[in-house]
Amino acid sequence: MKQTSLLSKINSPADLRRLNRADLPALAKEVREFVLQTVSQTGGHLGSNLGTVELTVALHYVFNTPHDRIVWDVGHQTYPHKILTGRRDRMHTLRQLDGVAGFPRRDESEYDTFGTAHSSTSISAALGMALAAKLKNEDRHAVAVIGDGAMTAGMAFEALNNAGVSHAGVNADLLVVLNDNDMSISPPVGALNKYLARLMSGNFYEAARESAKAVLKNAPPLFELARRFEEHAKGMVVPGTIFEEFGFNYVGPIDGHDLESLIPTLENLRAKRGPQFLHVVTKKGYGYELAEADPVKYHAASGKFDPAQGFPKSAPSKPTFTQVFGQWLCDMAAADERLVGITPAMREGSGMVDFHKRFPNRYHDVGIAEQHAVTFAAGMACEGLKPVVAIYSTFLQRGYDQLIHDVALQNLPVMFALDRAGIVGADGPTHAGAYDIAFVRCIPNCAMLTPSDENECRQALTTAFRHDGPAAVRYPRGSGAGVAVDPALTAWPWGKGVVRRESPVRADVRGGKRLAILAFGTLLHPSLAAAENLGATVADMRFVKPLDAELVLELARSHDGLVTVEEGCTMGGAGSAVLECLAAAGVMVPVLVLGLPDLFTEHGDPAKILSMCGLDAAGIEKSIVQRFGGTRPTLAAVNG
C-alpha cells in the first residue's frame, strides 16, 4: 500500500507526539485514507473507524501512551489506533489467520491495554486501571472511549455510578470520552460548545468556581442559588446534568473531528484530578461520502471493494441462515399475533429489518442491553405473548443469569434465535458461539435445537416457537448447504432425530461391525461425506435437549462405536449429553466426541478454522480412523 509523507514516519505514538500540532490535520487525512484502502482489501468495520480518526490522533498526541491507558469500548473503531501504534505495515493481514485482529488484544500490542469486542466494558476496566495506579503510587491516566450505543447498556451506568464516588478516600483519575455519532451539531451550537468546553475544562473556570464556592459558603442561600444557576445554565447548553450527578466533571459536547478543539480540551482534562467526562460528537463514515450517506450499509465491509465505486451489489446466492430466520419471523408473526420480536440493538445483524417494517408495534429494540432483553421477554411471556429474542450466541452469555432466573425457573415460553453459533471467522474468539449448547442444556426446562440446513432451520424455529417453555435454536453465520426452504410452517416431532444414512450390514461381513455418527447441526453434511468413505451410519440428531435417547440407545446397541460431531465446545456439549444418556442406561460402547477444542478459536477464514479443528469431512474421517482403525464397515472389534 502506498506510504504517505507523514504517516510513513509514525511507527509509534512517540513519533506522533514529535509532530507539530499544525501537521495533525494532514496526518488525520492520511490515516483516514489508509483505513479506507485497508478495509477495501481485507473487509472489516469501516464507518466506525473513519469516524474516530481525529479522536484517535488527539488522544495519542495528548496522553503518554502506553504509560497512560486507553480502553476502547467494543473496539470496532480501533483501526486508526492500530495504524498509529506500530501495526501499520501489518494492516493488510487484518482479520486473517495469524494477522492483525479486528479488535484490541493485549497479546498483540502493549497499546491494547484491555481486550474488548463486547460492548460497555470500557469504563469498568479503565476505572480498575485508574484505582490500581493509585494503589501502586503510579502517576498515570486511564481513558475509556465509549460510544453512545454502548452507553445504553446497564454495565456502563454501573461503572459510572461506581467511578464518581470516593474509594477509601481516593478519587480515580479517570477520563470517560463519550463518542457520540448519532447526533449532529449545527454551526452556531458547535461554536458555542467549543468555547464552553475549553472554558469549563480550563483552570480559570475551575479557580473562579472554587473561589466563588468558598465565599458563598458563608451565605448558604446565595451558595445554593449560585449552585443551581451554574447547574441550570450548563444544562441549557449541554446535556451533562446526569453525568454531573454521577460525580463527573462534564465537558462538551464538542466536535470530534476538530483537532483545534479536541487537543486543548484533552490537555486541560489531563491536568485535572478525579473523574472527568468529555462528550465528543463524530460522524460515522466521516470523510468518505458514501459511508456518510449510508452509515448502516457502510458499518462494515464483508469483503473487498473499490473505494471509488463503493460496496458491490450482492449477486443472488443461497439465502443465509439469518435471512431464513428473518423470513420465518415475518411469516410466523402473520400466523400468530402473539409473536413479538426483541433484539438487543442487532436489527440488521439478526435479520429483523423486514419484521420491523411490517410489524412495527411488535418489534422491540432494547439497545445494547442483553440482560434487560431477556427479562423484558420474560415479562411479556407472563402476559400471554410469545417473545422471540433474536440474539447472537456470544451475546446471550451476557444475559445468562436472566435466562436461568427469569425465564427457565418460571418455565416461560421465550424462544431464543441464536445466530452466529459456532465459528464466526474474521471476528474471532470474542464473537464465536462456542458455548451455547453447554450453557443452555444444563438449565432445567430449557430446550436446545440444532438444525442442519436452511429448511431444517425454518422447521426448528417453528418447533421451538410452538413449544410451551424456553427453547433455543442455534444456527451459524452465513449460508448452509443450499437446501430449498419449504414455505410451510412445519414443526418436528418433539425430541426426535432422524437417520440420514444407514450403514450396510451384510451376512458375509465378519461380525457386521459398524460405526454410527451422531451429528448435531450443520456438521451433518461433512459427517455424511466422511461416512461415505467409512461406510458409517449417520443420524441427524436435531435436538440436544431433549435428547432422542431412544435413537441414541438403538444406535449404541446396533453399532460397535459412536461418534458425536458438533460445532461447539466438547466440554459439556452435545457429546457429553450422549455420554450421560449411555451411562444412565448402563450401555457400554466406545464413543468419540468431536467438536471445538478447549481453546479460544482464532480469527480467520471459517472453513480453514473448522479444518484446523478437524471438523471438515477429511478431519472427521481422520479422527475416526485414528480412534477406531480401518475405513470400512468391516472394522475389527473395538476395545473400549
Coordinates of C-alpha atoms in Angstrom, one line a residue, residues 102-407:
G102 CA -10.2 -6.8 14.3
F103 CA -10.5 -5.8 17.9
P104 CA -8.0 -4.8 20.7
R105 CA -5.9 -7.7 22.1
R106 CA -3.5 -7.5 25.0
D107 CA -1.2 -10.1 23.4
E108 CA -1.0 -8.2 20.2
S109 CA 0.3 -4.8 21.4
E110 CA 1.2 -3.1 24.7
Y111 CA -1.0 -0.3 23.4
D112 CA -4.0 -2.6 23.5
T113 CA -4.4 -2.2 27.2
F114 CA -7.6 -4.2 27.5
G115 CA -9.1 -6.8 25.2
T116 CA -12.6 -5.8 24.0
A117 CA -15.3 -6.7 21.5
H118 CA -18.4 -6.9 23.6
S119 CA -19.8 -3.5 24.5
S120 CA -19.9 -1.4 27.6
T121 CA -16.9 -2.8 29.4
S122 CA -14.5 0.1 29.0
I123 CA -15.5 2.3 31.9
S124 CA -15.3 -0.6 34.4
A125 CA -11.9 -1.7 33.0
A126 CA -10.5 1.9 32.9
L127 CA -11.7 2.6 36.5
G128 CA -9.9 -0.6 37.7
M129 CA -6.7 0.6 36.0
A130 CA -7.1 4.1 37.4
L131 CA -7.5 2.9 41.0
A132 CA -4.7 0.3 40.6
A133 CA -2.4 3.2 39.6
K134 CA -3.4 5.0 42.8
L135 CA -2.7 1.9 44.9
K136 CA 0.7 1.4 43.3
N137 CA 1.5 5.1 43.6
E138 CA 1.9 5.4 39.8
D139 CA 1.1 8.7 38.1
R140 CA -0.8 7.6 35.1
H141 CA -4.1 8.4 33.4
A142 CA -6.9 6.0 32.4
V143 CA -9.2 6.9 29.5
A144 CA -12.3 5.0 28.5
V145 CA -13.6 5.7 25.0
I146 CA -17.2 4.6 24.7
G147 CA -19.9 5.1 22.0
D148 CA -23.4 6.4 22.5
G149 CA -24.7 2.9 21.6
A150 CA -22.6 1.2 24.3
M151 CA -23.9 3.7 26.8
T152 CA -27.3 2.1 26.5
A153 CA -26.1 -0.9 28.5
G154 CA -26.5 -1.1 32.2
M155 CA -22.9 -2.1 32.8
A156 CA -21.8 1.3 31.6
F157 CA -24.0 3.0 34.2
E158 CA -22.9 0.6 36.9
A159 CA -19.4 1.7 36.2
L160 CA -20.3 5.4 36.1
N161 CA -22.1 5.0 39.4
N162 CA -19.0 3.5 41.0
A163 CA -16.5 5.8 39.4
G164 CA -17.9 9.0 40.6
V165 CA -17.5 8.1 44.3
S166 CA -14.5 8.1 46.5
H167 CA -12.8 4.7 47.0
A168 CA -11.4 4.7 50.6
G169 CA -10.8 8.4 50.3
V170 CA -9.3 8.1 46.8
N171 CA -10.8 9.6 43.6
A172 CA -9.9 7.8 40.4
D173 CA -8.1 9.9 37.7
L174 CA -10.4 8.6 35.0
L175 CA -11.5 10.3 31.8
V176 CA -14.6 8.9 30.0
V177 CA -14.8 10.0 26.4
L178 CA -18.3 9.6 25.1
N179 CA -18.0 9.3 21.3
D180 CA -21.5 10.3 20.2
N181 CA -22.0 9.6 16.5
D182 CA -25.8 9.8 16.5
M183 CA -26.4 13.5 16.8
S184 CA -25.2 16.5 14.7
I185 CA -24.0 19.9 15.8
S186 CA -25.3 22.9 13.9
P187 CA -22.6 25.5 13.3
P188 CA -23.8 28.1 16.0
V189 CA -24.2 25.4 18.6
G190 CA -20.9 23.9 17.7
A191 CA -19.1 27.2 18.0
L192 CA -20.7 27.9 21.3
N193 CA -20.0 24.5 22.8
K194 CA -16.4 24.6 21.6
Y195 CA -15.9 27.8 23.6
L196 CA -17.7 26.5 26.6
A197 CA -15.8 23.2 26.5
R198 CA -12.5 25.0 26.6
L199 CA -13.7 27.4 29.2
M200 CA -15.2 24.8 31.5
S201 CA -12.1 22.5 31.2
G202 CA -9.7 25.3 31.9
N203 CA -8.0 26.4 35.1
F204 CA -9.6 29.8 35.1
Y205 CA -13.2 28.5 35.2
E206 CA -12.3 26.0 37.9
A207 CA -10.5 28.5 40.0
A208 CA -13.3 31.0 39.7
R209 CA -15.9 28.4 40.6
E210 CA -13.9 27.2 43.6
S211 CA -13.3 30.7 44.8
A212 CA -17.0 31.6 44.5
K213 CA -17.9 28.4 46.5
A214 CA -15.5 29.5 49.3
V215 CA -17.0 32.9 49.5
L216 CA -20.7 31.9 49.2
K217 CA -20.5 29.1 51.7
N218 CA -20.7 31.7 54.4
A219 CA -24.1 32.7 52.9
P220 CA -25.9 29.3 52.3
P221 CA -28.9 30.8 50.5
L222 CA -26.6 32.6 48.0
F223 CA -24.4 29.5 47.6
E224 CA -27.5 27.3 46.8
L225 CA -28.7 29.9 44.4
A226 CA -25.3 30.0 42.6
R227 CA -25.1 26.2 42.5
R228 CA -28.5 26.0 40.9
F229 CA -27.7 28.7 38.5
E230 CA -24.5 27.0 37.4
E231 CA -26.2 23.7 37.0
H232 CA -29.2 25.0 35.1
A233 CA -27.0 27.3 32.9
K234 CA -24.9 24.3 31.9
G235 CA -28.0 22.2 31.4
M236 CA -29.4 24.7 28.9
V237 CA -26.5 24.3 26.6
V238 CA -25.1 20.8 27.4
P239 CA -26.8 17.5 28.3
G240 CA -24.4 16.9 31.1
T241 CA -26.5 17.1 34.2
I242 CA -26.9 13.4 34.6
F243 CA -23.1 12.8 34.4
E244 CA -22.5 15.6 36.9
E245 CA -24.9 13.8 39.3
F246 CA -22.7 10.7 38.9
G247 CA -19.8 12.8 40.3
F248 CA -18.1 13.6 37.0
N249 CA -17.0 17.0 35.7
Y250 CA -18.8 17.1 32.4
V251 CA -17.4 18.9 29.4
G252 CA -18.9 19.1 25.9
P253 CA -20.3 18.3 23.5
I254 CA -17.5 19.3 21.2
D255 CA -16.8 18.5 17.5
G256 CA -14.9 15.2 17.5
H257 CA -13.4 16.0 14.1
D258 CA -12.0 19.4 15.1
L259 CA -8.4 18.9 16.3
E260 CA -8.2 22.5 17.3
S261 CA -11.0 21.9 19.8
L262 CA -10.1 18.3 20.8
I263 CA -6.5 18.8 21.7
P264 CA -6.7 21.8 24.1
T265 CA -9.7 20.3 25.8
L266 CA -8.0 17.0 26.3
E267 CA -4.9 18.8 27.6
N268 CA -7.0 20.7 30.1
L269 CA -8.7 17.5 31.2
R270 CA -5.4 15.6 31.5
A271 CA -4.3 18.2 34.1
K272 CA -7.3 17.6 36.3
R273 CA -7.7 15.1 39.1
G274 CA -10.7 12.9 39.7
P275 CA -13.4 11.6 37.3
Q276 CA -13.8 13.7 34.1
F277 CA -16.4 13.2 31.3
L278 CA -15.8 14.5 27.7
H279 CA -18.7 14.4 25.2
V280 CA -17.5 14.5 21.6
V281 CA -19.7 14.3 18.6
T282 CA -18.4 12.4 15.5
K283 CA -20.0 11.2 12.3
K284 CA -19.8 7.5 11.2
G285 CA -18.0 7.2 7.9
Y286 CA -16.6 10.8 8.2
G287 CA -14.6 11.8 5.1
Y288 CA -15.9 9.1 2.9
E289 CA -19.0 10.4 1.1
L290 CA -20.7 7.0 0.5
A291 CA -20.3 6.0 4.2
E292 CA -21.5 9.3 5.4
A293 CA -24.6 9.0 3.3
D294 CA -25.4 5.4 4.4
P295 CA -23.7 4.7 7.7
V296 CA -25.8 1.5 8.3
K297 CA -24.7 -0.1 5.0
Y298 CA -21.1 1.0 5.4
H299 CA -20.8 0.0 9.0
A300 CA -18.7 -3.0 7.8
A301 CA -17.4 -4.5 4.6
S302 CA -17.8 -8.2 4.2
G303 CA -15.0 -8.4 1.6
K304 CA -13.0 -6.4 -1.0
F305 CA -14.5 -3.4 -2.7
D306 CA -13.4 -0.5 -4.9
P307 CA -13.5 2.7 -2.7
A308 CA -14.4 4.8 -5.8
Q309 CA -17.4 2.6 -6.5
G310 CA -18.5 1.6 -3.0
F311 CA -19.7 -1.8 -2.0
P312 CA -20.7 -4.1 -4.9
K313 CA -24.3 -5.1 -5.3
S314 CA -24.9 -8.5 -3.9
A315 CA -25.3 -11.2 -6.5
P316 CA -28.2 -13.6 -5.9
S317 CA -27.0 -16.5 -3.9
K318 CA -28.1 -19.1 -1.3
P319 CA -30.1 -17.5 1.5
T320 CA -28.2 -17.1 4.7
F321 CA -29.5 -18.6 8.0
T322 CA -30.1 -15.1 9.1
Q323 CA -32.3 -14.4 6.1
V324 CA -34.2 -17.7 6.7
F325 CA -34.9 -16.5 10.3
G326 CA -36.0 -13.1 9.1
Q327 CA -38.5 -14.6 6.6
W328 CA -39.7 -17.1 9.2
L329 CA -40.2 -14.3 11.8
C330 CA -42.5 -12.4 9.4
D331 CA -44.4 -15.5 8.4
M332 CA -44.9 -16.7 11.9
A333 CA -45.9 -13.2 13.1
A334 CA -48.6 -13.2 10.4
A335 CA -49.8 -16.5 11.6
D336 CA -49.7 -15.8 15.3
E337 CA -50.5 -12.4 16.6
R338 CA -48.9 -13.3 20.0
L339 CA -45.4 -13.2 18.5
V340 CA -43.2 -10.2 19.5
G341 CA -39.7 -9.8 18.3
I342 CA -36.9 -8.5 20.6
T343 CA -33.3 -7.6 19.7
P344 CA -30.5 -6.0 21.7
A345 CA -29.5 -3.5 19.1
M346 CA -28.9 -6.0 16.3
R347 CA -31.8 -5.3 13.9
E348 CA -29.7 -5.7 10.7
G349 CA -27.4 -8.4 12.0
S350 CA -30.2 -10.6 13.2
G351 CA -32.3 -10.2 10.0
M352 CA -35.2 -8.2 11.6
V353 CA -35.4 -5.3 9.1
D354 CA -38.5 -6.6 7.3
F355 CA -40.2 -7.6 10.5
H356 CA -39.7 -4.1 11.9
K357 CA -41.2 -2.6 8.7
R358 CA -44.2 -5.0 8.6
F359 CA -44.9 -5.3 12.4
P360 CA -43.6 -2.1 14.0
N361 CA -45.8 -2.4 17.0
R362 CA -44.4 -5.9 17.7
Y363 CA -40.8 -5.0 17.2
H364 CA -38.6 -4.0 20.2
D365 CA -35.0 -2.9 20.0
V366 CA -33.9 -2.5 23.7
G367 CA -30.4 -1.2 22.9
I368 CA -27.2 -3.0 23.8
A369 CA -28.8 -4.5 27.0
E370 CA -28.9 -8.2 26.8
Q371 CA -29.8 -8.7 30.4
H372 CA -32.8 -6.4 30.0
A373 CA -33.8 -8.1 26.7
V374 CA -34.1 -11.5 28.3
T375 CA -36.1 -10.3 31.4
F376 CA -38.2 -8.0 29.2
A377 CA -39.1 -11.0 27.2
A378 CA -40.0 -12.9 30.3
G379 CA -42.3 -10.1 31.4
M380 CA -44.1 -10.3 28.1
A381 CA -44.4 -14.0 28.3
C382 CA -46.1 -13.7 31.7
E383 CA -48.8 -11.8 29.9
G384 CA -49.5 -14.4 27.3
L385 CA -47.3 -13.2 24.5
K386 CA -44.8 -15.3 22.7
P387 CA -41.5 -13.4 22.6
V388 CA -38.7 -14.3 20.1
V389 CA -35.4 -13.0 21.3
A390 CA -33.0 -12.7 18.3
I391 CA -29.6 -12.6 19.8
Y392 CA -26.1 -13.7 18.8
S393 CA -24.9 -16.8 20.6
T394 CA -21.9 -14.9 22.1
F395 CA -24.2 -12.2 23.4
L396 CA -26.7 -14.5 25.2
Q397 CA -23.8 -15.2 27.5
R398 CA -24.3 -11.7 28.9
G399 CA -27.9 -12.5 29.8
Y400 CA -27.2 -15.8 31.4
D401 CA -28.4 -15.1 34.9
Q402 CA -31.7 -13.7 33.4
L403 CA -32.0 -16.9 31.3
I404 CA -31.8 -19.0 34.4
H405 CA -33.6 -16.9 37.0
D406 CA -36.2 -15.0 35.0
V407 CA -37.1 -17.4 32.1

